[in-house]
mmCIF file with all atom_site columns, C-alpha atoms in Angstrom:
data_model
loop_
_atom_site.group_PDB
_atom_site.id
_atom_site.type_symbol
_atom_site.label_atom_id
_atom_site.label_alt_id
_atom_site.label_comp_id
_atom_site.label_asym_id
_atom_site.label_entity_id
_atom_site.label_seq_id
_atom_site.pdbx_PDB_ins_code
_atom_site.Cartn_x
_atom_site.Cartn_y
_atom_site.Cartn_z
_atom_site.occupancy
_atom_site.B_iso_or_equiv
_atom_site.pdbx_formal_charge
_atom_site.auth_seq_id
_atom_site.auth_comp_id
_atom_site.auth_asym_id
_atom_site.auth_atom_id
_atom_site.pdbx_PDB_model_num
ATOM 1   C CA . MET F 1 1   ? 38.662 9.549   10.699 1.00 0.00 ? 7   MET F CA 1
ATOM 2   C CA . PRO F 1 2   ? 35.758 7.094   10.506 1.00 0.00 ? 8   PRO F CA 1
ATOM 3   C CA . ALA F 1 3   ? 32.896 7.720   8.120  1.00 0.00 ? 9   ALA F CA 1
ATOM 4   C CA . TYR F 1 4   ? 29.361 6.435   8.218  1.00 0.00 ? 10  TYR F CA 1
ATOM 5   C CA . VAL F 1 5   ? 26.887 5.376   5.583  1.00 0.00 ? 11  VAL F CA 1
ATOM 6   C CA . ILE F 1 6   ? 23.429 6.102   6.957  1.00 0.00 ? 12  ILE F CA 1
ATOM 7   C CA . SER F 1 7   ? 20.439 4.681   5.177  1.00 0.00 ? 13  SER F CA 1
ATOM 8   C CA . GLU F 1 8   ? 16.727 5.166   5.709  1.00 0.00 ? 14  GLU F CA 1
ATOM 9   C CA . VAL F 1 9   ? 15.141 2.058   4.177  1.00 0.00 ? 15  VAL F CA 1
ATOM 10  C CA . GLU F 1 10  ? 11.701 0.800   3.238  1.00 0.00 ? 16  GLU F CA 1
ATOM 11  C CA . VAL F 1 11  ? 11.492 -2.800  2.045  1.00 0.00 ? 17  VAL F CA 1
ATOM 12  C CA . LEU F 1 12  ? 9.486  -3.178  -1.164 1.00 0.00 ? 18  LEU F CA 1
ATOM 13  C CA . ASP F 1 13  ? 10.169 -6.888  -1.819 1.00 0.00 ? 19  ASP F CA 1
ATOM 14  C CA . GLU F 1 14  ? 11.304 -8.997  1.131  1.00 0.00 ? 20  GLU F CA 1
ATOM 15  C CA . GLN F 1 15  ? 12.812 -11.813 -0.957 1.00 0.00 ? 21  GLN F CA 1
ATOM 16  C CA . LEU F 1 16  ? 14.890 -9.421  -3.059 1.00 0.00 ? 22  LEU F CA 1
ATOM 17  C CA . ALA F 1 17  ? 15.782 -7.431  0.062  1.00 0.00 ? 23  ALA F CA 1
ATOM 18  C CA . ASN F 1 18  ? 17.226 -10.568 1.676  1.00 0.00 ? 24  ASN F CA 1
ATOM 19  C CA . ARG F 1 19  ? 19.390 -11.195 -1.386 1.00 0.00 ? 25  ARG F CA 1
ATOM 20  C CA . TYR F 1 20  ? 20.449 -7.538  -1.377 1.00 0.00 ? 26  TYR F CA 1
ATOM 21  C CA . ARG F 1 21  ? 21.449 -7.763  2.307  1.00 0.00 ? 27  ARG F CA 1
ATOM 22  C CA . THR F 1 22  ? 23.608 -10.822 1.693  1.00 0.00 ? 28  THR F CA 1
ATOM 23  C CA . LEU F 1 23  ? 25.438 -9.235  -1.236 1.00 0.00 ? 29  LEU F CA 1
ATOM 24  C CA . ALA F 1 24  ? 25.774 -5.851  0.463  1.00 0.00 ? 30  ALA F CA 1
ATOM 25  C CA . GLU F 1 25  ? 27.195 -7.326  3.663  1.00 0.00 ? 31  GLU F CA 1
ATOM 26  C CA . ALA F 1 26  ? 29.871 -9.286  1.794  1.00 0.00 ? 32  ALA F CA 1
ATOM 27  C CA . SER F 1 27  ? 30.927 -6.206  -0.167 1.00 0.00 ? 33  SER F CA 1
ATOM 28  C CA . ILE F 1 28  ? 30.921 -3.963  2.910  1.00 0.00 ? 34  ILE F CA 1
ATOM 29  C CA . ARG F 1 29  ? 33.353 -6.301  4.680  1.00 0.00 ? 35  ARG F CA 1
ATOM 30  C CA . LEU F 1 30  ? 35.717 -6.227  1.694  1.00 0.00 ? 36  LEU F CA 1
ATOM 31  C CA . TYR F 1 31  ? 36.026 -2.450  2.074  1.00 0.00 ? 37  TYR F CA 1
ATOM 32  C CA . GLY F 1 32  ? 36.598 -2.445  5.815  1.00 0.00 ? 38  GLY F CA 1
ATOM 33  C CA . GLY F 1 33  ? 33.036 -1.603  6.763  1.00 0.00 ? 39  GLY F CA 1
ATOM 34  C CA . ARG F 1 34  ? 30.981 -2.930  9.631  1.00 0.00 ? 40  ARG F CA 1
ATOM 35  C CA . TYR F 1 35  ? 27.346 -2.604  10.594 1.00 0.00 ? 41  TYR F CA 1
ATOM 36  C CA . ILE F 1 36  ? 26.642 -0.414  13.607 1.00 0.00 ? 42  ILE F CA 1
ATOM 37  C CA . ILE F 1 37  ? 22.848 -0.514  13.188 1.00 0.00 ? 43  ILE F CA 1
ATOM 38  C CA . ARG F 1 38  ? 21.010 -2.827  10.837 1.00 0.00 ? 44  ARG F CA 1
ATOM 39  C CA . GLY F 1 39  ? 17.300 -2.549  10.147 1.00 0.00 ? 45  GLY F CA 1
ATOM 40  C CA . ALA F 1 40  ? 16.360 -0.870  13.427 1.00 0.00 ? 46  ALA F CA 1
ATOM 41  C CA . MET F 1 41  ? 12.981 0.821   13.674 1.00 0.00 ? 47  MET F CA 1
ATOM 42  C CA . PRO F 1 42  ? 13.775 4.200   15.269 1.00 0.00 ? 48  PRO F CA 1
ATOM 43  C CA . GLU F 1 43  ? 11.645 5.930   17.855 1.00 0.00 ? 49  GLU F CA 1
ATOM 44  C CA . ALA F 1 44  ? 11.371 9.618   17.002 1.00 0.00 ? 50  ALA F CA 1
ATOM 45  C CA . ALA F 1 45  ? 11.874 11.760  20.107 1.00 0.00 ? 51  ALA F CA 1
ATOM 46  C CA . GLU F 1 46  ? 11.453 14.914  17.977 1.00 0.00 ? 52  GLU F CA 1
ATOM 47  C CA . GLY F 1 47  ? 10.092 15.369  14.498 1.00 0.00 ? 53  GLY F CA 1
ATOM 48  C CA . THR F 1 48  ? 8.548  12.498  12.560 1.00 0.00 ? 54  THR F CA 1
ATOM 49  C CA . TRP F 1 49  ? 9.775  9.175   11.264 1.00 0.00 ? 55  TRP F CA 1
ATOM 50  C CA . THR F 1 50  ? 7.795  7.042   8.845  1.00 0.00 ? 56  THR F CA 1
ATOM 51  C CA . SER F 1 51  ? 7.008  3.857   10.762 1.00 0.00 ? 57  SER F CA 1
ATOM 52  C CA . SER F 1 52  ? 7.616  1.657   7.710  1.00 0.00 ? 58  SER F CA 1
ATOM 53  C CA . ARG F 1 53  ? 11.247 2.801   7.369  1.00 0.00 ? 59  ARG F CA 1
ATOM 54  C CA . GLY F 1 54  ? 14.177 1.119   9.066  1.00 0.00 ? 60  GLY F CA 1
ATOM 55  C CA . LEU F 1 55  ? 17.587 2.585   9.791  1.00 0.00 ? 61  LEU F CA 1
ATOM 56  C CA . VAL F 1 56  ? 20.977 1.178   8.795  1.00 0.00 ? 62  VAL F CA 1
ATOM 57  C CA . VAL F 1 57  ? 24.353 2.619   9.827  1.00 0.00 ? 63  VAL F CA 1
ATOM 58  C CA . VAL F 1 58  ? 27.633 1.228   8.481  1.00 0.00 ? 64  VAL F CA 1
ATOM 59  C CA . GLU F 1 59  ? 31.029 2.425   9.692  1.00 0.00 ? 65  GLU F CA 1
ATOM 60  C CA . PHE F 1 60  ? 33.997 2.627   7.300  1.00 0.00 ? 66  PHE F CA 1
ATOM 61  C CA . PRO F 1 61  ? 37.589 3.637   8.078  1.00 0.00 ? 67  PRO F CA 1
ATOM 62  C CA . ASP F 1 62  ? 37.063 6.917   6.181  1.00 0.00 ? 68  ASP F CA 1
ATOM 63  C CA . ARG F 1 63  ? 34.781 8.553   3.621  1.00 0.00 ? 69  ARG F CA 1
ATOM 64  C CA . GLU F 1 64  ? 37.002 7.614   0.687  1.00 0.00 ? 70  GLU F CA 1
ATOM 65  C CA . ARG F 1 65  ? 36.691 3.935   1.612  1.00 0.00 ? 71  ARG F CA 1
ATOM 66  C CA . ALA F 1 66  ? 32.898 4.310   1.848  1.00 0.00 ? 72  ALA F CA 1
ATOM 67  C CA . ARG F 1 67  ? 32.810 5.855   -1.627 1.00 0.00 ? 73  ARG F CA 1
ATOM 68  C CA . GLN F 1 68  ? 35.047 3.097   -2.989 1.00 0.00 ? 74  GLN F CA 1
ATOM 69  C CA . TRP F 1 69  ? 32.637 0.512   -1.601 1.00 0.00 ? 75  TRP F CA 1
ATOM 70  C CA . TYR F 1 70  ? 29.581 2.243   -3.072 1.00 0.00 ? 76  TYR F CA 1
ATOM 71  C CA . THR F 1 71  ? 31.073 2.377   -6.579 1.00 0.00 ? 77  THR F CA 1
ATOM 72  C CA . SER F 1 72  ? 32.795 -1.017  -6.393 1.00 0.00 ? 78  SER F CA 1
ATOM 73  C CA . PRO F 1 73  ? 32.204 -3.955  -8.713 1.00 0.00 ? 79  PRO F CA 1
ATOM 74  C CA . GLU F 1 74  ? 31.589 -6.066  -5.580 1.00 0.00 ? 80  GLU F CA 1
ATOM 75  C CA . TYR F 1 75  ? 28.586 -3.908  -4.635 1.00 0.00 ? 81  TYR F CA 1
ATOM 76  C CA . GLU F 1 76  ? 27.252 -3.495  -8.186 1.00 0.00 ? 82  GLU F CA 1
ATOM 77  C CA . GLU F 1 77  ? 24.926 -6.532  -8.175 1.00 0.00 ? 83  GLU F CA 1
ATOM 78  C CA . ALA F 1 78  ? 23.461 -5.533  -4.814 1.00 0.00 ? 84  ALA F CA 1
ATOM 79  C CA . LEU F 1 79  ? 22.949 -1.985  -6.034 1.00 0.00 ? 85  LEU F CA 1
ATOM 80  C CA . GLN F 1 80  ? 21.032 -3.256  -9.058 1.00 0.00 ? 86  GLN F CA 1
ATOM 81  C CA . LEU F 1 81  ? 18.793 -5.360  -6.789 1.00 0.00 ? 87  LEU F CA 1
ATOM 82  C CA . ARG F 1 82  ? 18.225 -2.345  -4.569 1.00 0.00 ? 88  ARG F CA 1
ATOM 83  C CA . GLU F 1 83  ? 16.251 -0.663  -7.339 1.00 0.00 ? 89  GLU F CA 1
ATOM 84  C CA . THR F 1 84  ? 13.323 -3.076  -6.890 1.00 0.00 ? 90  THR F CA 1
ATOM 85  C CA . ALA F 1 85  ? 13.985 -4.448  -3.399 1.00 0.00 ? 91  ALA F CA 1
ATOM 86  C CA . LEU F 1 86  ? 14.221 -1.228  -1.398 1.00 0.00 ? 92  LEU F CA 1
ATOM 87  C CA . GLU F 1 87  ? 13.374 2.413   -1.397 1.00 0.00 ? 93  GLU F CA 1
ATOM 88  C CA . ARG F 1 88  ? 15.955 4.391   0.503  1.00 0.00 ? 94  ARG F CA 1
ATOM 89  C CA . ARG F 1 89  ? 17.787 7.583   1.262  1.00 0.00 ? 95  ARG F CA 1
ATOM 90  C CA . LEU F 1 90  ? 21.570 7.051   1.590  1.00 0.00 ? 96  LEU F CA 1
ATOM 91  C CA . LEU F 1 91  ? 23.991 9.494   3.203  1.00 0.00 ? 97  LEU F CA 1
ATOM 92  C CA . PHE F 1 92  ? 27.761 9.631   3.720  1.00 0.00 ? 98  PHE F CA 1
ATOM 93  C CA . VAL F 1 93  ? 28.942 11.481  6.824  1.00 0.00 ? 99  VAL F CA 1
ATOM 94  C CA . ASP F 1 94  ? 32.305 11.842  8.567  1.00 0.00 ? 100 ASP F CA 1
ATOM 95  C CA . GLY F 1 95  ? 32.662 10.884  12.216 1.00 0.00 ? 101 GLY F CA 1
ATOM 96  C CA . LEU F 1 96  ? 34.725 12.689  14.810 1.00 0.00 ? 102 LEU F CA 1
ATOM 97  C CA . PRO F 1 97  ? 38.504 12.412  14.866 1.00 0.00 ? 103 PRO F CA 1
ATOM 98  C CA . GLU F 1 98  ? 39.909 10.230  17.674 1.00 0.00 ? 104 GLU F CA 1
ATOM 99  C CA . GLU F 1 99  ? 41.215 13.219  19.602 1.00 0.00 ? 105 GLU F CA 1
ATOM 100 C CA . LEU F 1 100 ? 37.689 14.590  19.992 1.00 0.00 ? 106 LEU F CA 1
ATOM 101 C CA . LEU F 1 101 ? 36.191 11.358  21.318 1.00 0.00 ? 107 LEU F CA 1
#
């Protein structure tokens, strides 16, 4: 069953954020992930959304693969950059099984 990494992101340093994106994308591909949404500025139909925060959604084959990516040595450098490049909230969530789609 697919799993998604959903991230609410605010860029703190654009130059570092660009480097982070490059490293993150390469590591995501290594673990079978693909971007579904990247840096979109959502429109809140209900509730509130901070206008300075973008949305990123990455699909992985399953939650275990998403966790492997997040703790991988390939993502480690990007994760270190993230500390000063971005402020974010990151979530792992399972998608629906094929038979329910």
